[in-house]
mmCIF file of C-alpha atoms and ligand atoms in Angstrom:
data_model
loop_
_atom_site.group_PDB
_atom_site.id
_atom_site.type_symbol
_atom_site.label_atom_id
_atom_site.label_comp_id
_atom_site.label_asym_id
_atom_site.label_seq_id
_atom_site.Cartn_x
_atom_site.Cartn_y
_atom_site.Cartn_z
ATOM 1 C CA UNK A 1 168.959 86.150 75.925
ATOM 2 C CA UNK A 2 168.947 84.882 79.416
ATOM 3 C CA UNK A 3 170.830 86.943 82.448
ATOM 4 C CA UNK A 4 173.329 83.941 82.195
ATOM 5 C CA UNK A 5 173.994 83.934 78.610
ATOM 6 C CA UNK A 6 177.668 84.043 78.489
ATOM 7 C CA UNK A 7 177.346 86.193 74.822
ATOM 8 C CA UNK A 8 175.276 89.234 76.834
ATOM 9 C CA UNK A 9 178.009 91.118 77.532
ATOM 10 C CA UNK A 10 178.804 94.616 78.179
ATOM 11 C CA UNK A 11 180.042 94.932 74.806
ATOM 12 C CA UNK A 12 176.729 93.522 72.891
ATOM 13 C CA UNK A 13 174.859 95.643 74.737
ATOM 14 C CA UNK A 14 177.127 98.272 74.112
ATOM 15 C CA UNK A 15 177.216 97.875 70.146
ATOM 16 C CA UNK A 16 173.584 96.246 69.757
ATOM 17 C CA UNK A 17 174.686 93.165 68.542
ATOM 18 C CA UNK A 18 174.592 89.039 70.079
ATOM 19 C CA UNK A 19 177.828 87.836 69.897
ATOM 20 C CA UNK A 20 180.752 89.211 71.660
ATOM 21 C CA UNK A 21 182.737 89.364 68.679
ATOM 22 C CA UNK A 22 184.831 92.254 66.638
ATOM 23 C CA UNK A 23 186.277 91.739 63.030
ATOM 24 C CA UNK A 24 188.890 94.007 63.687
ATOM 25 C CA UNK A 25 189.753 96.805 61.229
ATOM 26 C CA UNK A 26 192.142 95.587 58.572
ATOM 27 C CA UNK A 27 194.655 97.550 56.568
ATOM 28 C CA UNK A 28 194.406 95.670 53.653
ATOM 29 C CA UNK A 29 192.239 92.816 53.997
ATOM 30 C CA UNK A 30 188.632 94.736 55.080
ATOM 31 C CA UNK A 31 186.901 94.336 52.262
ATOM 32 C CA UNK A 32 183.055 95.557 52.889
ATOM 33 C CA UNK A 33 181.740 91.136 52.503
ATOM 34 C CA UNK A 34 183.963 90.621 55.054
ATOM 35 C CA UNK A 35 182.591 93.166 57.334
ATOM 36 C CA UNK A 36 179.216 92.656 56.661
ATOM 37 C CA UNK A 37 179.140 88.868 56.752
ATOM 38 C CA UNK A 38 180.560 89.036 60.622
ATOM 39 C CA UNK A 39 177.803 91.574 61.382
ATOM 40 C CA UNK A 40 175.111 89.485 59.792
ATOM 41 C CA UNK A 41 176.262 86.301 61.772
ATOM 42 C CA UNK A 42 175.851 88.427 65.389
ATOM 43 C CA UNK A 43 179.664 90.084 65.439
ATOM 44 C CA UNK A 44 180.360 93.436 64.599
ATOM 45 C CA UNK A 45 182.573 93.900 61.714
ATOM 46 C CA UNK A 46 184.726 97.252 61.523
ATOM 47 C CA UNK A 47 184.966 99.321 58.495
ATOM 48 C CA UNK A 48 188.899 100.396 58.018
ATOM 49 C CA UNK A 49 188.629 103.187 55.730
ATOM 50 C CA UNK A 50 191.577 103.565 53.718
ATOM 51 C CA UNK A 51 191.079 100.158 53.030
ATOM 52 C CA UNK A 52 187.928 100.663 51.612
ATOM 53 C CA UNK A 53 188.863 103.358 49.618
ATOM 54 C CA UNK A 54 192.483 102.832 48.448
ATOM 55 C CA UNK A 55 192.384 98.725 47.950
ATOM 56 C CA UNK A 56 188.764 98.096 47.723
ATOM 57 C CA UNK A 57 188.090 101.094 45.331
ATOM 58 C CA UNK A 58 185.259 102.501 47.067
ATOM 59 C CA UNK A 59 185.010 106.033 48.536
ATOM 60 C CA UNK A 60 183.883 105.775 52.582
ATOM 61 C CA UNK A 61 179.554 106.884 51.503
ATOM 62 C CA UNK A 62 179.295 104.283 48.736
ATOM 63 C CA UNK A 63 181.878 101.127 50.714
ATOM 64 C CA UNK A 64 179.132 101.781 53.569
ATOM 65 C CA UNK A 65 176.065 101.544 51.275
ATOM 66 C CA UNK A 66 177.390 98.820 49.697
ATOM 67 C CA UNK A 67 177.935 96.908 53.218
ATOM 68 C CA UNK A 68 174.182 98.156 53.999
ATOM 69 C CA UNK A 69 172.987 96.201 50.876
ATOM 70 C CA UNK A 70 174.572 92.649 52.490
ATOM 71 C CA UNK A 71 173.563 93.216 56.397
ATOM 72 C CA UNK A 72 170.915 95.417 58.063
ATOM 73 C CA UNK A 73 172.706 94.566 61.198
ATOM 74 C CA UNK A 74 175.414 97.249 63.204
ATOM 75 C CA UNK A 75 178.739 98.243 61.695
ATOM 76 C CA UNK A 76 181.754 99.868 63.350
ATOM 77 C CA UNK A 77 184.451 102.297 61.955
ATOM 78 C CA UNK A 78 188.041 102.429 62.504
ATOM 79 C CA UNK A 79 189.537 106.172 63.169
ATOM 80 C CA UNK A 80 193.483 106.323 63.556
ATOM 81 C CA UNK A 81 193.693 109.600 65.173
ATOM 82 C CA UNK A 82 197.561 109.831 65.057
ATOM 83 C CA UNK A 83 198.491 113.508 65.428
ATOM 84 C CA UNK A 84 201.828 112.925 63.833
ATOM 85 C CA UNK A 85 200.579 112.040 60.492
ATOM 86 C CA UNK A 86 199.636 115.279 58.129
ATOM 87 C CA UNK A 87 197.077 117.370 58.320
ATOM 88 C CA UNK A 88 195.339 116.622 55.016
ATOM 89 C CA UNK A 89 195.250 113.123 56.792
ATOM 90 C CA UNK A 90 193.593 114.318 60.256
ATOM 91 C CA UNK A 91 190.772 116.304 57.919
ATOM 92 C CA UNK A 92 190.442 113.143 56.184
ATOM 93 C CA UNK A 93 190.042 111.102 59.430
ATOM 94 C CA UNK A 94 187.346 113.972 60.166
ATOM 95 C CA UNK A 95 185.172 113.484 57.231
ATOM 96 C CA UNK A 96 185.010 109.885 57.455
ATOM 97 C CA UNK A 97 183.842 110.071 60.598
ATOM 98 C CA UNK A 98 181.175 112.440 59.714
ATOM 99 C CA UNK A 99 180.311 110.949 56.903
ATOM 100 C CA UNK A 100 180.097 106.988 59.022
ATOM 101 C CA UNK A 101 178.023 108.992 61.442
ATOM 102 C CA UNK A 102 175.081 110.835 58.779
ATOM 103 C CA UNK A 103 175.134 106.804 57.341
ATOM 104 C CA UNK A 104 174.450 105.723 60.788
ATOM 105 C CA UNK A 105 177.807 104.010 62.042
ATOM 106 C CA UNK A 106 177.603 104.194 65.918
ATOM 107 C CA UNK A 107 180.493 102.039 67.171
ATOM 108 C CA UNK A 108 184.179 103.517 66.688
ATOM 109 C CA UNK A 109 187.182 101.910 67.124
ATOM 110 C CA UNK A 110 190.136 104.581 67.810
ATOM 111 C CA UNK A 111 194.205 103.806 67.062
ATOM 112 C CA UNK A 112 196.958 105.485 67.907
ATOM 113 C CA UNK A 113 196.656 109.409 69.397
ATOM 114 C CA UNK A 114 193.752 111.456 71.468
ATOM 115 C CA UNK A 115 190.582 110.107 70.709
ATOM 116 C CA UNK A 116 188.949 112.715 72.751
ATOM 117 C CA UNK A 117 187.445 114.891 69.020
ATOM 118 C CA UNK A 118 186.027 111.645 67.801
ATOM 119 C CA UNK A 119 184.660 110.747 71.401
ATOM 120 C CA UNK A 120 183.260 114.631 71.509
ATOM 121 C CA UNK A 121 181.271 114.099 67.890
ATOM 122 C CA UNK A 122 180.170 110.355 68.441
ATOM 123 C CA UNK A 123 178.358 111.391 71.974
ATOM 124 C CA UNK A 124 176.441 113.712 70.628
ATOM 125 C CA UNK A 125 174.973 111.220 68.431
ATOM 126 C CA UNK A 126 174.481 108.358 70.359
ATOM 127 C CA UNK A 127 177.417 106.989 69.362
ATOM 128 C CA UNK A 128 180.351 104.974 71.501
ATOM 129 C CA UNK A 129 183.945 104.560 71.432
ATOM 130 C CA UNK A 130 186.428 101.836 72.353
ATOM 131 C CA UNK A 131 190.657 102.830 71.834
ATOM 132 C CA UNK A 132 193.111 100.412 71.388
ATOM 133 C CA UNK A 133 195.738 100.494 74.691
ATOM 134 C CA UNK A 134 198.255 98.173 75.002
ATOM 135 C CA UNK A 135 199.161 99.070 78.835
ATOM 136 C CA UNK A 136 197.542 101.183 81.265
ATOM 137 C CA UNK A 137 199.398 104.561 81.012
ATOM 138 C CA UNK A 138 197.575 104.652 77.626
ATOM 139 C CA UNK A 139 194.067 103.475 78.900
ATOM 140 C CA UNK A 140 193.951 106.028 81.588
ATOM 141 C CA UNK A 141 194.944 108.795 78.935
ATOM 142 C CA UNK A 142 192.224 107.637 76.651
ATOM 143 C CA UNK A 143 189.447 107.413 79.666
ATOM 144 C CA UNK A 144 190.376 110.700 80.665
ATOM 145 C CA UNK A 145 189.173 111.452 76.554
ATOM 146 C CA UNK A 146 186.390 110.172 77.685
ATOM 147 C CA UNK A 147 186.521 106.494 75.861
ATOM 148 C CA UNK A 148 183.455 104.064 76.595
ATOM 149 C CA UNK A 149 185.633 100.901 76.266
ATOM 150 C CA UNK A 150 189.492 99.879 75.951
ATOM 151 C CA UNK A 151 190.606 97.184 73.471
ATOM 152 C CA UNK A 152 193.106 95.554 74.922
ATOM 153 C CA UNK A 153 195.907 94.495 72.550
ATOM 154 C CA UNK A 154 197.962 92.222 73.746
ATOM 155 C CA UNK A 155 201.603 90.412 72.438
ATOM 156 C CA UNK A 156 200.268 87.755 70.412
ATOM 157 C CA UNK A 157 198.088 90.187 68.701
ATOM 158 C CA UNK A 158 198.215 90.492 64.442
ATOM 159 C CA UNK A 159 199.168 94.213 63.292
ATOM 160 C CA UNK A 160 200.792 95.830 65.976
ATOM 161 C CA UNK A 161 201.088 93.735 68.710
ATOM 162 C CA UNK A 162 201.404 94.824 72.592
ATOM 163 C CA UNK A 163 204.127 94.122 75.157
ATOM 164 C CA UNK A 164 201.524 92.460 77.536
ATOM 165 C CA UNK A 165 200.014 89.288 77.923
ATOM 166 C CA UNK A 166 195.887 88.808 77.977
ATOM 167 C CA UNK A 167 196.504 88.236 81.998
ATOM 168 C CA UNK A 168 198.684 90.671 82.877
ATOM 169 C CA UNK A 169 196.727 93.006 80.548
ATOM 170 C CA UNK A 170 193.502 92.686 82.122
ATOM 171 C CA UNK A 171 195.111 92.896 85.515
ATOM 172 C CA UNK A 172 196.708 95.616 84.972
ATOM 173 C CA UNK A 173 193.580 97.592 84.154
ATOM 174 C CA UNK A 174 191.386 95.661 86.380
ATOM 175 C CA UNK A 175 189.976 98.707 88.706
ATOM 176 C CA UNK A 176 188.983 100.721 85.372
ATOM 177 C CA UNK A 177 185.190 100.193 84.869
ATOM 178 C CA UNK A 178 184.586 99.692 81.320
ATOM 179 C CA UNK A 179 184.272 96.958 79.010
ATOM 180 C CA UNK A 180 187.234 95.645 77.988
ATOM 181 C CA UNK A 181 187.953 93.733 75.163
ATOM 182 C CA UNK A 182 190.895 91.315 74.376
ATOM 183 C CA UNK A 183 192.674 92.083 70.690
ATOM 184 C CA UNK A 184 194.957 89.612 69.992
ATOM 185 C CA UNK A 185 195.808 85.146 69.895
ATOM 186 C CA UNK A 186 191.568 84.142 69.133
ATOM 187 C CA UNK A 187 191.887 81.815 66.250
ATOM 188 C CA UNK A 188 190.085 78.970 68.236
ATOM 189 C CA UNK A 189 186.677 78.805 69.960
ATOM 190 C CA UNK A 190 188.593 77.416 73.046
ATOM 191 C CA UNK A 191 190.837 80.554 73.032
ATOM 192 C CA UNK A 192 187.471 82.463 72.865
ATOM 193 C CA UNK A 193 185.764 81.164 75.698
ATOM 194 C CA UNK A 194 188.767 81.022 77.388
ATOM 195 C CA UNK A 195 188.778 85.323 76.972
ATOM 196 C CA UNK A 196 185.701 85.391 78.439
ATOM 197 C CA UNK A 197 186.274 83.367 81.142
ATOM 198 C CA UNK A 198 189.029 85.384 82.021
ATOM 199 C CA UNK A 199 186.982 88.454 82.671
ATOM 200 C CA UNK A 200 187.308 89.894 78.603
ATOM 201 C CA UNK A 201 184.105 91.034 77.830
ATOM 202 C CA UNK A 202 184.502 90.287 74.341
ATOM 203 C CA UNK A 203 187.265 89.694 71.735
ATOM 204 C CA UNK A 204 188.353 91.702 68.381
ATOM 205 C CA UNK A 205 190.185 89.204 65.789
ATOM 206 C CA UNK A 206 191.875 90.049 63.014
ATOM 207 C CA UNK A 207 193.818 87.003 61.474
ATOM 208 C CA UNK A 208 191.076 84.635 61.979
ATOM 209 C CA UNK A 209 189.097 86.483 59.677
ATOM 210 C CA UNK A 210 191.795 86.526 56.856
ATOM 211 C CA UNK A 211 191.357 83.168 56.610
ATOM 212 C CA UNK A 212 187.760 83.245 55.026
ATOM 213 C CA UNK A 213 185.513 82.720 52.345
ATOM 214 C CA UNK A 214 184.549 86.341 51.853
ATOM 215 C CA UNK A 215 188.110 87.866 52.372
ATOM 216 C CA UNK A 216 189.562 89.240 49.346
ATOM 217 C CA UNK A 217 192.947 88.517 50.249
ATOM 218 C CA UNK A 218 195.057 86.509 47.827
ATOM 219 C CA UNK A 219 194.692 82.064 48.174
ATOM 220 C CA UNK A 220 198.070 82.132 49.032
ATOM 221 C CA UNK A 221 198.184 84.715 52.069
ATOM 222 C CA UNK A 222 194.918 82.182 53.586
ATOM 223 C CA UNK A 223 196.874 79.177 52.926
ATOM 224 C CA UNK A 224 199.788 80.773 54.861
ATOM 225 C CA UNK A 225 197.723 81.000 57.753
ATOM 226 C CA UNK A 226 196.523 77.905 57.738
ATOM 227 C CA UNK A 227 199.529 76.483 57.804
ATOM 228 C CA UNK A 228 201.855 78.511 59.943
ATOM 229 C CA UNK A 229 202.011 78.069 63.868
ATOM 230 C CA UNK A 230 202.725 81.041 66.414
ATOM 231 C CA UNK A 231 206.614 80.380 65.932
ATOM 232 C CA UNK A 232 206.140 81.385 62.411
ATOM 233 C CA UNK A 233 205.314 84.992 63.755
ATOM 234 C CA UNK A 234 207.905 87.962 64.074
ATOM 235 C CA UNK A 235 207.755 91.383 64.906
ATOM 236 C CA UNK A 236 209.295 93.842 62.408
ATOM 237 C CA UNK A 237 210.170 96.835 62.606
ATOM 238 C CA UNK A 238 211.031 97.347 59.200
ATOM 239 C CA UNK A 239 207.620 98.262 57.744
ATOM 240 C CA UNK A 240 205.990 100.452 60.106
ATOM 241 C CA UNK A 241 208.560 101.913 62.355
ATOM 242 C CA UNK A 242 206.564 99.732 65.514
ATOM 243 C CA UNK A 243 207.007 95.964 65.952
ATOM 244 C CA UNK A 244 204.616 94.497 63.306
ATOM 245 C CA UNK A 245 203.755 90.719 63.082
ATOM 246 C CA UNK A 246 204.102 89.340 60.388
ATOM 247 C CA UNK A 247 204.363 85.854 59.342
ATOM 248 C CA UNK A 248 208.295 84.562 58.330
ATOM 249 C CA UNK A 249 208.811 84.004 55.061
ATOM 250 C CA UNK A 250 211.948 84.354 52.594
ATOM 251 C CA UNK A 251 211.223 88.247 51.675
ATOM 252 C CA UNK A 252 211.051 88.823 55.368
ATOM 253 C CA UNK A 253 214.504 87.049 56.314
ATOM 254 C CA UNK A 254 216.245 89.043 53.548
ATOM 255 C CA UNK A 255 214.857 92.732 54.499
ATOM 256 C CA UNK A 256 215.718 91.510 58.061
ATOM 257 C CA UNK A 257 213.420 92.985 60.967
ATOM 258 C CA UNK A 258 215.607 95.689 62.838
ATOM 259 C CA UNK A 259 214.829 99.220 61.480
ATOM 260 C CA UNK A 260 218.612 100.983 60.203
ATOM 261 C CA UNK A 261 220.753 102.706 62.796
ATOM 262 C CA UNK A 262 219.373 106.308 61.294
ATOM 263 C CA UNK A 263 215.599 105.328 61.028
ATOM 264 C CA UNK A 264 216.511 104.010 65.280
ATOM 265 C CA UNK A 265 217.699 107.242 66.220
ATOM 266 C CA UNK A 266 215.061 108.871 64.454
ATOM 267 C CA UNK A 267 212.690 106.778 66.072
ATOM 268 C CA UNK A 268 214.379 107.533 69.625
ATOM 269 C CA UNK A 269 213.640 111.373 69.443
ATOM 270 C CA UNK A 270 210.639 112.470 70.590
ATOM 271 C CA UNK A 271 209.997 114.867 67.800
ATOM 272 C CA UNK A 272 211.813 112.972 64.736
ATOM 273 C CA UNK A 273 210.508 109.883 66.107
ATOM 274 C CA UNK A 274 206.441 111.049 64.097
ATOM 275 C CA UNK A 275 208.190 112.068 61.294
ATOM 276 C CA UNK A 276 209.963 108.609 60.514
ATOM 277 C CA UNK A 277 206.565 106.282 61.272
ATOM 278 C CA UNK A 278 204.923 108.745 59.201
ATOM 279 C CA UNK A 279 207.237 108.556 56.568
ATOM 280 C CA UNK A 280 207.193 104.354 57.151
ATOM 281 C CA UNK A 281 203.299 104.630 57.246
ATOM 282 C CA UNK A 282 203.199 106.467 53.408
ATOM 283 C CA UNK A 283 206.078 103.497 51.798
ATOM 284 C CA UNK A 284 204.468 100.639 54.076
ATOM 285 C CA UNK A 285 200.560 101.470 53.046
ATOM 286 C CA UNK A 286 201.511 100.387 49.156
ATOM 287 C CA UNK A 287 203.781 96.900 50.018
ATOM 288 C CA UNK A 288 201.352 95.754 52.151
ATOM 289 C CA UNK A 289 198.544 96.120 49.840
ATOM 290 C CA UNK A 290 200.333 94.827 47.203
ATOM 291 C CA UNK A 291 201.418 91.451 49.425
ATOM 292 C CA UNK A 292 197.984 91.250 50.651
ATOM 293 C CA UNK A 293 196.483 90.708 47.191
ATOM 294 C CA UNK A 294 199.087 89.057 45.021
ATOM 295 C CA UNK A 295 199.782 84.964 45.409
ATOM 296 C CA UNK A 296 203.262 83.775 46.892
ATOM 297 C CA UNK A 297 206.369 85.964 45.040
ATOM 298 C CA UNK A 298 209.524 87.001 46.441
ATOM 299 C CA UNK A 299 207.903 89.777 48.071
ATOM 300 C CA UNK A 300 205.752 87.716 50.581
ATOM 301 C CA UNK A 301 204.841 90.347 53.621
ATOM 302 C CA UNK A 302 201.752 89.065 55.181
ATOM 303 C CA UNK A 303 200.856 90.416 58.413
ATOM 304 C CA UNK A 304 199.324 87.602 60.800
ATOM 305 C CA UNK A 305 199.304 87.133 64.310
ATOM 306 C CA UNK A 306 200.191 83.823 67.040
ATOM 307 C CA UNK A 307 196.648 82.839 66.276
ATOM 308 C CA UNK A 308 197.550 80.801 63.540
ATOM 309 C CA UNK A 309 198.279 78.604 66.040
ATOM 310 C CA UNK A 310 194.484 77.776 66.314
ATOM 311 C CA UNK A 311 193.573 77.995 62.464
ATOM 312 C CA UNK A 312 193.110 75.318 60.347
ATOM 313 C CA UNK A 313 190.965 76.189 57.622
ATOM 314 C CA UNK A 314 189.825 78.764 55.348
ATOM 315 C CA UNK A 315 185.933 78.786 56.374
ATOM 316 C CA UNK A 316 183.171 81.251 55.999
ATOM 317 C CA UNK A 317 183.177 84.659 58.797
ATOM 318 C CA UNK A 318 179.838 83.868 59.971
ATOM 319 C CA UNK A 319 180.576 80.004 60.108
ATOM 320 C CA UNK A 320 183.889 81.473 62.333
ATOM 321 C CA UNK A 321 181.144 83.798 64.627
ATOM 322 C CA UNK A 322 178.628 80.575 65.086
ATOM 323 C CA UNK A 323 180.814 78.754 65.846
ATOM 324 C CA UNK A 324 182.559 80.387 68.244
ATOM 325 C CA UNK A 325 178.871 81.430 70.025
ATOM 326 C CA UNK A 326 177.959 78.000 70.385
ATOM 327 C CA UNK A 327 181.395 76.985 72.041
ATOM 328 C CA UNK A 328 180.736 79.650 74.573
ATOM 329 C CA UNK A 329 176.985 78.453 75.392
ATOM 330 C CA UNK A 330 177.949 75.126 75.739
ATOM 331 C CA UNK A 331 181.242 75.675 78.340
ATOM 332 C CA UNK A 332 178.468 78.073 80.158
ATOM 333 C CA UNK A 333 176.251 74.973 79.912
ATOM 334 C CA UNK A 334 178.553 72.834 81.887
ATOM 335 C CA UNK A 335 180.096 75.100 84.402
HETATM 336 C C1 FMN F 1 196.364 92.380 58.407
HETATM 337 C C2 FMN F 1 196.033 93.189 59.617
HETATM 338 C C3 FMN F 1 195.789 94.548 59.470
HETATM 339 C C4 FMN F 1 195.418 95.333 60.567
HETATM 340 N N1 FMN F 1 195.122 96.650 60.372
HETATM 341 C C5 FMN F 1 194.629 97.390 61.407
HETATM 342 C C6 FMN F 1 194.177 98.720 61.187
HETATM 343 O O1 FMN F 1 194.219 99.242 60.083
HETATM 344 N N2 FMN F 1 193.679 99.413 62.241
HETATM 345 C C7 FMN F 1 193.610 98.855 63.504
HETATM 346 O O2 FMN F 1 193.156 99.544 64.434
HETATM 347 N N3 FMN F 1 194.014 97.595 63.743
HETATM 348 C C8 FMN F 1 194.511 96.834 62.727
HETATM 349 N N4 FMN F 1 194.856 95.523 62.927
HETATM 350 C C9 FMN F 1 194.628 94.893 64.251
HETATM 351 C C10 FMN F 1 193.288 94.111 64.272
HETATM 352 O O3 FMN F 1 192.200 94.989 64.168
HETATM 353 C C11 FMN F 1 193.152 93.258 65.558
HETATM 354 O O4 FMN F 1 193.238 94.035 66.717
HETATM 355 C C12 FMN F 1 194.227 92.162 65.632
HETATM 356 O O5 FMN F 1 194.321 91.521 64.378
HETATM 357 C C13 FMN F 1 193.895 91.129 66.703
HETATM 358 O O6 FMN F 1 194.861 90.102 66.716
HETATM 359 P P1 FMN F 1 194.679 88.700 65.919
HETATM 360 O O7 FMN F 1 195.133 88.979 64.537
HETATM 361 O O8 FMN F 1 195.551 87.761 66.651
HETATM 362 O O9 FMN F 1 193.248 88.297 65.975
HETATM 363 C C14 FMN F 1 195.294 94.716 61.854
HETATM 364 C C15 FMN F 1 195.564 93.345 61.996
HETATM 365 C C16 FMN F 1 195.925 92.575 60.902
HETATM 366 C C17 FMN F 1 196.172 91.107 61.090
#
């Protein structure tokens, strides 16, 4: 690498890898090839889990042994550190994380709550941690935990999208000094260097990576993807509790995507409001998984976000990271 090279970023540097480029944890579509096929192409591919364990069948020790087999090269792990969910849940978040850490995981991604326990443990390792914040009440909360980088999720984001645009996102937390990374409307290699350009110091995709060789998830949900453009995105509310993208289809229109006037209030009051996502997180979990890995049915619910708009064809991940790297060397080449 050259001082110049666009791909030496704070964030390679940061997570010991060459390309600026997170697989985003994926509830239910991280399957460990996926993960480790990014990270052998020069991205860093993060480890969800309960996705591992509860769709992909393998408990957290043997998922990460099994990704160790295919790359050599860094992982990451995805904590959700969500205080309202149960306590059997938090201890649960608490092993994995000790047990990513003794297998020598030293990138975290954090979701939801105070990362600050998971920011304590991975320090004293060596380890670093980047939150998700989707405005800048929330990334000043989570540098205060002592984060080493924000990902910055923004409205066109798959999962749970932002109220922000990339712009206004990044300006908004332009005077914090850490790397910050864009989550949310990569399916190109234009939209990539165009993250960078703006000041992003890398990207985390989700929905790009669906669309792959090595994904597990069913033909249909790719082929979806491939064919849908960013109008073909809504938010929910209906699965999660929290606006959810998801791409339109029949199943959708029918459950419609307001949550009921009692699961609204509930999610109005500031003590009810855990207890319903909570109780949306434990009936959601199952559909979702369920969607993910069965063909087209009447119960389509595939989550996808407006970077469909730039994907148009199921390819392999490290095909996806190469060529996105080269894109980036070349626009660096002619500016
Ligand atoms: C199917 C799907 C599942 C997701 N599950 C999680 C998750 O479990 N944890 C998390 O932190 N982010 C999750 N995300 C968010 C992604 O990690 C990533 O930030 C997002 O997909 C970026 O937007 P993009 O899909 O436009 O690339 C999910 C996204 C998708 C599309």
């Amino acid at each position: 690498m050259t001082a110049t090279d666009p791909l030496d970023t704070l964030l390679t540097r940061a997570a010991g890898v060459e390309v600026p480029i997170l697989c985003g944890a994926m509830y239910p579509c991280s399957n460990p090839e996926l993960v480790a096929a990014v990270s052998e192409a020069g991205g860093l591919g993060i480890v969800q889990p309960l996705s591992l364990e509860y769709v992909h069948g393998l408990e957290l020790r043997a998922g990460l042994r099994r990704i160790r087999e295919l790359t050599k090269r860094p992982i990451g792990l995805n904590v959700i550190v969500e205080s309202s969910l149960s306590r059997v849940y938090g201890q649960r978040m608490s092993r994995y994380l000790d047990v990513a850490l003794e297998e020598g995981v030293r990138f975290f991604v954090t979701a939801l709550g105070n990362p600050r326990w998971v920011v304590e443990r991975a320090h004293t390792q060596g380890g670093v941690v980047y939150h998700d914040v989707v405005e800048r009440r929330w990334a000043r909360k989570a540098l205060d935990a002592g984060v080493d980088g924000l990902i910055c999720v923004n409205d066109r984001a798959g999962g749970h999208a932002g109220p922000k645009d990339p712009e206004t996102l990044l300006r908004e937390l332009g005077d914090l000094e850490v790397p910050r990374i864009l989550a949310g409307g990569v399916g190109d290699e234009k939209a990539f260097v165009e993250a960078l350009a703006l000041g992003y110091d890398g990207v985390q995709m989700g929905t790009r990576f669906i669309a792959t060789d090595e994904c597990t998830a069913h033909a249909d949900y790719k082929q979806a993807i491939v064919s849908a453009a960013a109008e073909d995105i809504v938010l929910t509310e209906r699965v999660t509790g929290v606006p959810l993208a998801v791409i339109r289809t029949p199943y959708l229109e029918r459950m419609g995507t307001r949550a009921g006037p009692l699961a609204r209030w509930m999610l109005r009051g500031r003590r009810t409001k855990h207890l319903m996502r909570a109780l949306y997180t434990l009936s959601s979990a199952r559909r979702l998984r369920r969607a993910s890995l069965r063909g087209g049915s009447s119960r389509d619910l595939w989550q996808a976000g407006r970077s469909v708009a730039g994907i148009d064809r199921v390819e392999a991940a490290g095909d996806v990271v190469r060529r996105f790297a080269a894109a980036a060397r070349e626009a660096a080449g002619r500016a």
